[in-house]
Coordinates of C-alpha atoms and ligand atoms in Angstrom, one line a residue:
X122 CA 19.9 -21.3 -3.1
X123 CA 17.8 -19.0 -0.8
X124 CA 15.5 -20.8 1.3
X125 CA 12.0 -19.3 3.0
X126 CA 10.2 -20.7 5.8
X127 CA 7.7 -22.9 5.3
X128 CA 4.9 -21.2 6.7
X129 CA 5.9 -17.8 5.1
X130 CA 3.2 -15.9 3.5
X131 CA 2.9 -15.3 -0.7
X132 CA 0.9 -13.2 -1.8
X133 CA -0.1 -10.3 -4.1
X134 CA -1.8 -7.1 -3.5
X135 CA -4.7 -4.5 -5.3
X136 CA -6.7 -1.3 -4.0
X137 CA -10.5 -1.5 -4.5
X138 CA -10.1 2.2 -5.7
X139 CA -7.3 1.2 -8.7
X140 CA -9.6 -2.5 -9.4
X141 CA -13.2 -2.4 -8.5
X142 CA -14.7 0.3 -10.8
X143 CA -17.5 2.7 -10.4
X144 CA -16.4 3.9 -6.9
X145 CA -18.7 7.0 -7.7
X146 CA -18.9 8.0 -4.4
X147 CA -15.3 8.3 -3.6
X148 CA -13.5 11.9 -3.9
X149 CA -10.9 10.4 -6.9
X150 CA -14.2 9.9 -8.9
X151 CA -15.2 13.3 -8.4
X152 CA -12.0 15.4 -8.9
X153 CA -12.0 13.3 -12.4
X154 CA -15.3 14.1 -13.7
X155 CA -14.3 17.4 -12.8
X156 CA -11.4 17.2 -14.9
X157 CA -9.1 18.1 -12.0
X158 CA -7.2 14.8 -12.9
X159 CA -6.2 12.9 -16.1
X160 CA -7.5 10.1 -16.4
X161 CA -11.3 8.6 -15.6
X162 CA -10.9 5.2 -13.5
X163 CA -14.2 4.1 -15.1
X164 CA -14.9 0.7 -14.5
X165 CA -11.2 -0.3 -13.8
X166 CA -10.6 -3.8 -14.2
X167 CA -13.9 -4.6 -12.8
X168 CA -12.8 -6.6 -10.1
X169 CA -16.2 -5.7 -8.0
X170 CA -17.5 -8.2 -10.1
X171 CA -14.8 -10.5 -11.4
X172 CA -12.9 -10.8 -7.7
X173 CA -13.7 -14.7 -7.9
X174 CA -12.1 -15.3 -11.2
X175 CA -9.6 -13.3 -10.1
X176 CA -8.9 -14.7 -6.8
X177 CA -9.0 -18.5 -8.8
X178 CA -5.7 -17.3 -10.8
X179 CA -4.2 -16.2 -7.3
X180 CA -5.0 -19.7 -6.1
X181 CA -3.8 -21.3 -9.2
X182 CA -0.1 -19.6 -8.9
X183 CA 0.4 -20.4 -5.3
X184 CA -0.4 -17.6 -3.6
X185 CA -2.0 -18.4 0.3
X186 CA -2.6 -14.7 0.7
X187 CA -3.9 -11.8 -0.8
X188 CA -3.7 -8.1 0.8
X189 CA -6.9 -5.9 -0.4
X190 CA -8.6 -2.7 0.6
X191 CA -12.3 -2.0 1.8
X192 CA -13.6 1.2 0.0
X193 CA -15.0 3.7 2.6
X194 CA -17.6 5.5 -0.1
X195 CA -19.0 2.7 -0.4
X196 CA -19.6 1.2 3.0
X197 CA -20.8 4.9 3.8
X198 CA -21.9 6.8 1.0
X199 CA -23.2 9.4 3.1
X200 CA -22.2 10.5 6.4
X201 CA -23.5 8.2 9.2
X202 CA -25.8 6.1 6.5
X203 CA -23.5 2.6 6.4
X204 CA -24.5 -0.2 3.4
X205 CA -25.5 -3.3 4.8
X206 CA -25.0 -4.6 0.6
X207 CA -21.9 -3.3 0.4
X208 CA -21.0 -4.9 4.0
X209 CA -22.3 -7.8 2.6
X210 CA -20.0 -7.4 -0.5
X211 CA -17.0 -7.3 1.6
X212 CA -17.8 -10.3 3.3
X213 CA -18.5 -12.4 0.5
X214 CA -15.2 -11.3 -0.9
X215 CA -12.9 -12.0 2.0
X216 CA -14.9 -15.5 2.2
X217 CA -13.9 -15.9 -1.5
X218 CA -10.0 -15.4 -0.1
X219 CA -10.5 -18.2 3.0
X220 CA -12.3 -20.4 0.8
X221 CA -9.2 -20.5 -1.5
X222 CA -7.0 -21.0 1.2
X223 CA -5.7 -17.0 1.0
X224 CA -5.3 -15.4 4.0
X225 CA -7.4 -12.0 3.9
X226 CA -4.5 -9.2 4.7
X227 CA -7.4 -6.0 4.9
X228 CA -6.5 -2.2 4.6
X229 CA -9.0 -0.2 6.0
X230 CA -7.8 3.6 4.0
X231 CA -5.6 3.4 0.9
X232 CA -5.8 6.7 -0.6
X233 CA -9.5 7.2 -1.1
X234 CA -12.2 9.1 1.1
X235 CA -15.9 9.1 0.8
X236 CA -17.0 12.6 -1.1
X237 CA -19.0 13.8 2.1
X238 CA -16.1 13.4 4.4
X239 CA -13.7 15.3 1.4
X240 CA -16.3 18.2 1.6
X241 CA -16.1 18.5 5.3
X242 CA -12.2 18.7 5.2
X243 CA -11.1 15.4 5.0
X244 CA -8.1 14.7 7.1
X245 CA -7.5 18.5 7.4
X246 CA -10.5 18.8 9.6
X247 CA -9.4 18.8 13.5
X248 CA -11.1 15.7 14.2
X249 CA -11.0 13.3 11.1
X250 CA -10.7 10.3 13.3
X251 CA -14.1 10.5 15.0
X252 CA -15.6 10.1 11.2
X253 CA -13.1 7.3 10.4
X254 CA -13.6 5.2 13.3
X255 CA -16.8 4.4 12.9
X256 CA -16.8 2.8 9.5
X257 CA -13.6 1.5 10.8
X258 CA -15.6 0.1 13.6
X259 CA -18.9 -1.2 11.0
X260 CA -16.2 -3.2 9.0
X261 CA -14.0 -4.7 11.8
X262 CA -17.8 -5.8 13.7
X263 CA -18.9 -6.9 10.0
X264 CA -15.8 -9.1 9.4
X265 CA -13.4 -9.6 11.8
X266 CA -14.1 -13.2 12.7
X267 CA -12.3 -13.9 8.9
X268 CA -9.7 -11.6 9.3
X269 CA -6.1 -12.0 11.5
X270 CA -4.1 -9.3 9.5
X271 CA -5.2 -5.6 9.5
X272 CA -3.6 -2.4 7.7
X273 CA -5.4 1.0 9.5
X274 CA -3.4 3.3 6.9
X275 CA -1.7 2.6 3.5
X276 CA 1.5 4.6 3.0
X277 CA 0.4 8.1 5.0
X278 CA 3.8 9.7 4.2
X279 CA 2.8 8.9 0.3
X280 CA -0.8 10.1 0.9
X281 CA 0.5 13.0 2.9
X282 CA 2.8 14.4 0.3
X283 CA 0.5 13.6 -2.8
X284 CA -2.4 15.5 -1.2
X285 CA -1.3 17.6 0.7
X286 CA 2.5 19.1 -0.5
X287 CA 2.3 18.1 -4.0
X288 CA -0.8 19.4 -4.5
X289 CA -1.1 16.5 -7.5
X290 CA -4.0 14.2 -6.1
X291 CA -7.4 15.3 -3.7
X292 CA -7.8 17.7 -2.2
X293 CA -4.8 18.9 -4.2
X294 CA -3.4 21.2 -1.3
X295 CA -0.2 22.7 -1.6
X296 CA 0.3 23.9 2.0
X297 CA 3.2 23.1 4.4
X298 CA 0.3 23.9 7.2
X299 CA -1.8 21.4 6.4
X300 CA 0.4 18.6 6.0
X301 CA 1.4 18.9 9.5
X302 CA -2.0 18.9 10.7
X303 CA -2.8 16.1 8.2
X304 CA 0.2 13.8 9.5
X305 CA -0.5 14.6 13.1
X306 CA -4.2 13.5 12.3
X307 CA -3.2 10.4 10.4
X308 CA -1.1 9.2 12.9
X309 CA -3.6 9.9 16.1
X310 CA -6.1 8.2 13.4
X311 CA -4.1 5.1 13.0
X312 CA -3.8 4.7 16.8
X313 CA -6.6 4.9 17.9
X314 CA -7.9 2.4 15.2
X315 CA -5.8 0.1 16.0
X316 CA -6.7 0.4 20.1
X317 CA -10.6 0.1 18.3
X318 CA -9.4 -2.5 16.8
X319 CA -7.7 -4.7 19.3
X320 CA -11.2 -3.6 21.7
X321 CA -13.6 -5.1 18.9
X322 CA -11.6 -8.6 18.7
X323 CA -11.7 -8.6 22.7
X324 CA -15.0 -7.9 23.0
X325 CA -16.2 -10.7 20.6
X326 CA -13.6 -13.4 22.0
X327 CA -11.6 -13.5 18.9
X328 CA -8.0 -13.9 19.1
X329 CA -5.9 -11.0 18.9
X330 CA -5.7 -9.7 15.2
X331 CA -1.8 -8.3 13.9
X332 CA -2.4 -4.8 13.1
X333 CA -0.1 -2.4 11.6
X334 CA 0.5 0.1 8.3
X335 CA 1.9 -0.5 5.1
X336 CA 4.9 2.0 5.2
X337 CA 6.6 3.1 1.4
X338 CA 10.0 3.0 2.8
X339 CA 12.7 4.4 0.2
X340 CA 16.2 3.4 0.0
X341 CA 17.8 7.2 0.4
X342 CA 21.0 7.3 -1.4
X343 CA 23.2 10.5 -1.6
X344 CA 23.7 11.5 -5.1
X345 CA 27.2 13.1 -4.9
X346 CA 28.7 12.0 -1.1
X347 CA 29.0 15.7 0.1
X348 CA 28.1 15.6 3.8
X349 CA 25.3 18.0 3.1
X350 CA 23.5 15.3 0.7
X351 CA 24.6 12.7 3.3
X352 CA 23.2 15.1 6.0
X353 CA 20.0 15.5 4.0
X354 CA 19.9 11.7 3.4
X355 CA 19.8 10.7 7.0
X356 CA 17.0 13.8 7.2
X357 CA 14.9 12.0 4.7
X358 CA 14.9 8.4 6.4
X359 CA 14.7 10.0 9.5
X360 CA 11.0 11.8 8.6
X361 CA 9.9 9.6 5.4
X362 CA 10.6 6.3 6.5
X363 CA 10.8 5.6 10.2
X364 CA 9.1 8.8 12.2
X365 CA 5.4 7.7 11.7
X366 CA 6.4 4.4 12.8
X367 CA 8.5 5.3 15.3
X368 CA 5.5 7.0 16.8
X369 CA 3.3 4.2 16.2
X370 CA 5.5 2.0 18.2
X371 CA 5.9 4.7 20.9
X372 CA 2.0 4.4 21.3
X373 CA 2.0 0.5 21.1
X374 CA 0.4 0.2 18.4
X375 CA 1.9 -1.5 15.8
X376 CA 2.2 -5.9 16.1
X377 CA 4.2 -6.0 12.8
X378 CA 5.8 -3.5 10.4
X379 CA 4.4 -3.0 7.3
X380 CA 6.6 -2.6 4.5
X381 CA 6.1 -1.4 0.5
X382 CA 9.4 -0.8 -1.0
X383 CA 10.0 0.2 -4.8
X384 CA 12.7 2.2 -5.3
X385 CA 15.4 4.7 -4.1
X386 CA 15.8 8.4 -3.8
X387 CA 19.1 10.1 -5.2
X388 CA 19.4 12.9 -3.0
X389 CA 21.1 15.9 -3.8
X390 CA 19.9 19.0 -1.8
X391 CA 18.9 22.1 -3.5
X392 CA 18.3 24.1 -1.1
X393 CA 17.1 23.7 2.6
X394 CA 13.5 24.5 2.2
X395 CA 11.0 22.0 3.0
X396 CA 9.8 21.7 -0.3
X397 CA 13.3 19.9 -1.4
X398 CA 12.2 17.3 1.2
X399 CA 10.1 15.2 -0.9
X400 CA 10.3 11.3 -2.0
X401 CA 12.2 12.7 -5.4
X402 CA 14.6 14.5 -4.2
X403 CA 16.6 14.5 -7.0
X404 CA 13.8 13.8 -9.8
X405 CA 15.1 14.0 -13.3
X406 CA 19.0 13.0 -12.4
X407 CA 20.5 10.6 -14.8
X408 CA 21.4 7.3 -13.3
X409 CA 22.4 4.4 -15.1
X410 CA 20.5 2.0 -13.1
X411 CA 17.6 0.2 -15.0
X412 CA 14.4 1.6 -14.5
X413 CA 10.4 0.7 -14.3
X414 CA 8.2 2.5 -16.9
X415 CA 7.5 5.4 -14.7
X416 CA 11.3 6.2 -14.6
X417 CA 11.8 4.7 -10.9
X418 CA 15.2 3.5 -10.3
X419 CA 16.0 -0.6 -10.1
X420 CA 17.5 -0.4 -6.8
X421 CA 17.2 -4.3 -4.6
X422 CA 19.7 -3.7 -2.5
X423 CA 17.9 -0.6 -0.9
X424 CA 15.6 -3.8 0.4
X425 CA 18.3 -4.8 2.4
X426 CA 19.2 -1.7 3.5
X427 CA 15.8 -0.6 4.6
X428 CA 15.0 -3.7 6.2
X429 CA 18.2 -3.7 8.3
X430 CA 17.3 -0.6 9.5
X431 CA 14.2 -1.7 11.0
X432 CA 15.9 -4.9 13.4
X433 CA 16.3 -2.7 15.8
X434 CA 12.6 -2.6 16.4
X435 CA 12.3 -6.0 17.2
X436 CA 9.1 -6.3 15.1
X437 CA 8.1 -9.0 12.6
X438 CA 8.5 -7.2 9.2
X439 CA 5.5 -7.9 6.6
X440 CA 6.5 -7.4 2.6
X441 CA 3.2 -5.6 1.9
X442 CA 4.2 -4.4 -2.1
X443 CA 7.0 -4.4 -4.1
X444 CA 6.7 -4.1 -7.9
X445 CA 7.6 -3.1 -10.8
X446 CA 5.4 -1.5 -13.7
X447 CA 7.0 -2.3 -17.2
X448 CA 5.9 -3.8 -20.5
X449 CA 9.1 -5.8 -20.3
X450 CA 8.0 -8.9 -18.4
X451 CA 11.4 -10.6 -18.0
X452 CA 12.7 -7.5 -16.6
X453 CA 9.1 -7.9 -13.9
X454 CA 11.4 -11.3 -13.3
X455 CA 14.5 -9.9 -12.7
X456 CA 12.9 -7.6 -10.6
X457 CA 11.0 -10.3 -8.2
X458 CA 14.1 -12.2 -8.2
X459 CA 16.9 -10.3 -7.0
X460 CA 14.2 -8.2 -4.4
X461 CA 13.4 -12.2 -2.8
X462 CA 17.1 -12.4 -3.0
X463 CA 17.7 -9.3 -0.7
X464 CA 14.7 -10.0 1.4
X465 CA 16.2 -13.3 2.2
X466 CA 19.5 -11.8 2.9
X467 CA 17.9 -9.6 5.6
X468 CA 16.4 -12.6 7.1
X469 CA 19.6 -14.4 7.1
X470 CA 20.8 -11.8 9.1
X471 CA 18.5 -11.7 11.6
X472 CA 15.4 -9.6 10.6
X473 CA 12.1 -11.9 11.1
X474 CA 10.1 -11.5 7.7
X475 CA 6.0 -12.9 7.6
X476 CA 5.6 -12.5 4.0
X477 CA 5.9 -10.9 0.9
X478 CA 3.3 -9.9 -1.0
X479 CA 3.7 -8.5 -4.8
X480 CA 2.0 -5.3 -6.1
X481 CA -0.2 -5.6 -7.9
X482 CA -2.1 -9.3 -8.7
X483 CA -3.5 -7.5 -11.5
X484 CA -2.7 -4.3 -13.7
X485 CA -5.0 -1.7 -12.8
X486 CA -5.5 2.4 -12.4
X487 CA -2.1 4.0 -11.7
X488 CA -3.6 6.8 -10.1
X489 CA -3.0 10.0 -11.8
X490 CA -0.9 7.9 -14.1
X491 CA -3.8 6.4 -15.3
X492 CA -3.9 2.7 -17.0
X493 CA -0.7 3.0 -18.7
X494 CA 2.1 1.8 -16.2
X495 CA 1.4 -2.1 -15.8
X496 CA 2.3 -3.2 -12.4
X497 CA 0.6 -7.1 -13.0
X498 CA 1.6 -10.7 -12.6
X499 CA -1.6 -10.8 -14.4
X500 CA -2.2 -8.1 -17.3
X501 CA -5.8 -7.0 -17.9
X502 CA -7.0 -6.5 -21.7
X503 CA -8.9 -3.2 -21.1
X504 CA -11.3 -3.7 -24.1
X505 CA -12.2 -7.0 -23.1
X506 CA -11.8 -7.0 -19.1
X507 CA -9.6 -10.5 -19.8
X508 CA -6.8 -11.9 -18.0
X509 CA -3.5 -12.9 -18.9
X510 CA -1.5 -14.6 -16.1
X511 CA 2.2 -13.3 -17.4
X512 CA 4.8 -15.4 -17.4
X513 CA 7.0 -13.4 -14.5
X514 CA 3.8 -14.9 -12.6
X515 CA 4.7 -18.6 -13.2
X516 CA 8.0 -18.2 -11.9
X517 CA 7.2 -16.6 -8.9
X518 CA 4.8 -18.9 -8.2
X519 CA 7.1 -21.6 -8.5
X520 CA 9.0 -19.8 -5.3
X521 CA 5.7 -19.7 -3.9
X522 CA 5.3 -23.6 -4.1
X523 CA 8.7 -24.5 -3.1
X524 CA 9.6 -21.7 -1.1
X525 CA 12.8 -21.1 -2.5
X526 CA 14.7 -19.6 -5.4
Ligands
LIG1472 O1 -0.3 1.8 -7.0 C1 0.4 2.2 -5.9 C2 -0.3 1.8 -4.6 O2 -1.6 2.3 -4.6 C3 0.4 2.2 -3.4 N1 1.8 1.9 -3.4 C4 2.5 2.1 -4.6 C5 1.8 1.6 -5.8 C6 2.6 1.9 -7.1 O3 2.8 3.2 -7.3

């Protein structure tokens, strides 16, 4: 039996880019009508409208949380002009969560920019924080009185290495210059967030908010044990996983750690360039571990592993996604099951765990994977727009309601 604390936070997770629809003003929308990506996002799974039914299945398998993502194109469409509707929207929507009894866990920049700020340089530009704070400021003044939980940045090293390595989503760079510059302004951008943050709450007596990122955080694994893989292993945790937090923590400014784990990295080194840093280190290796449908190893124990590695910061750790995309839903169970299982191993030994929250509540746009990997408890008809809680989603929200497995 593995037992979770009564007051422990279930929950699942979406973007408002990969659910809402029509985020026209957002640069993913316009590097896809410009055919610079696959897929369209289109409507989504229209979640702008249909957040409430949405949020009543979340209620009805026992989530009392839900982590979700304001859209920055739309509170400010154009630079400086800020939507009091769309404000509005956002308010109405994490009202929807507290009437539930979900507690609103909100991520101020997952992935997406506003087009204007793209054209200017986006995160490139030498002072992309003095942009982002002030519709960071508009939506913490609009709704922090509802909100205790704040994420400034989802997954910058993801973000980082997508955009600006990778070259495979916007502004599809490929230059080791500017993702330097780009991590050095994400992190001075997450800081001073959070201090703006932490101000806004003071200022307007509210209590102290727990602020932090949402980390990915792979389990690194050295393919064949040589002590260069090993070497480059220890490399990879060292700069992927723990250095933008480390940082964060240096600047006090981080009041929980973040976590979204999925999978590992087999690492076996090709050559020392910088380029054969990357998440997939050793893309394409055979392993006989099961995998999701994107090809992602099965790996729960790297859970463990990752999480152990993070005691020594003495912060609370928040599960803020772990998934699995498949069209196998029992194997979506098996998946939930043993991760809870490592999760709760972790906390046996010592590492202090607020929740964990699934990704995704509902299937949605896979980025430039498009609609076809299905990461949801809940799976979304895409002709109709209807809703099918799956059956993984009973069963984890039996652990929900009786917090244990
Ligand atoms: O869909 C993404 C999400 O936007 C960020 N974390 C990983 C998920 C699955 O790839």
């Amino acid at each position: 039996m593995y037992n979770f604390p009564r007051d422990f936070l279930w929950g699942a997770a979406t973007s408002a880019y990969q659910v809402e629809g029509n985020n026209s003003f957002s640069d993913w929308w316009k590097y896809e009508l410009a055919g610079k990506l696959k897929y369209h996002s289109g409507q989504a799974c229209r979640h702008y409208d249909l957040y409430n039914q949405d949020f009543d299945l979340a209620k009805e398998l026992n989530h009392n949380c839900h982590r979700l993502s304001i859209e920055w194109s739309r509170i400010e469409p154009e630079e400086g002009k800020f939507s009091s509707n769309e404000l509005e929207h956002y308010k109405e929507v994490i009202l929807a969560l507290k009437k539930r009894g979900l507690e609103p866990i909100v991520t101020l920049h997952h992935f997406t920019n506003p087009i204007w700020f793209s054209e200017l340089g986006a995160w490139a530009l030498r002072h992309p924080d003095k942009y982002f704070l002030c519709y960071v400021a508009k939506v913490v003044e609009a709704l922090g009185k509802d909100v205790r939980f704040w994420v400034t940045i989802n997954e910058p090293m993801v973000y980082l290495y997508y955009s600006y390595l990778l070259g495979a989503w916007p502004p599809q760079e490929k230059s080791l210059v500017k993702t330097k510059i780009v991590m050095d302004n994400l992190l001075r951008a997450h800081i001073k967030a959070y201090r703006l943050i932490a101000d806004i709450y003071k200022k307007n007596k509210l209590n102290r908010p727990m602020i932090s990122i949402a980390q990915n955080m792979r389990a690194f694994v050295p393919h064949i044990p040589t002590l260069r893989n090993k070497l480059a292993a220890y490399l990879e945790v060292k700069s992927f996983n723990l250095e933008f937090i480390k940082k964060s923590i240096r600047a006090k400014a981080l009041d929980f750690l973040g976590v979204n784990y999925y999978s590992r990295s087999l690492v076996e080194l090709k050559g020392w360039g910088i380029k054969n840093f990357n998440m997939n280190v050793c893309d394409g290796e055979p392993s006989d571990l099961k995998k999701n449908s994107l090809g992602w190893d099965i790996y729960p124990e790297g859970l463990y592993s990752v999480l152990m590695a993070l005691k020594r910061y003495k912060l609370p750790v928040f599960i803020l996604e772990n998934g699995i995309c498949t069209d196998n839903d029992s194997l979506r169970w098996d998946f939930i099951r043993e991760h809870l299982k490592q999760l709760n191993m972790a906390m046996e030994s010592g590492v202090k765990v607020l929740g964990y929250v699934y990704w995704s509540l509902i299937d949605n746009y896979e980025w430039d994977k498009g609609f076809g990997p299905r990461f949801g408890l809940i799976g979304i008809d895409y002709n109709t727009y209807k809703r099918t809680i799956r059956e993984s989603a009973r069963k984890f929200a039996q652990v929900c309601l009786d917090c244990e497995l």
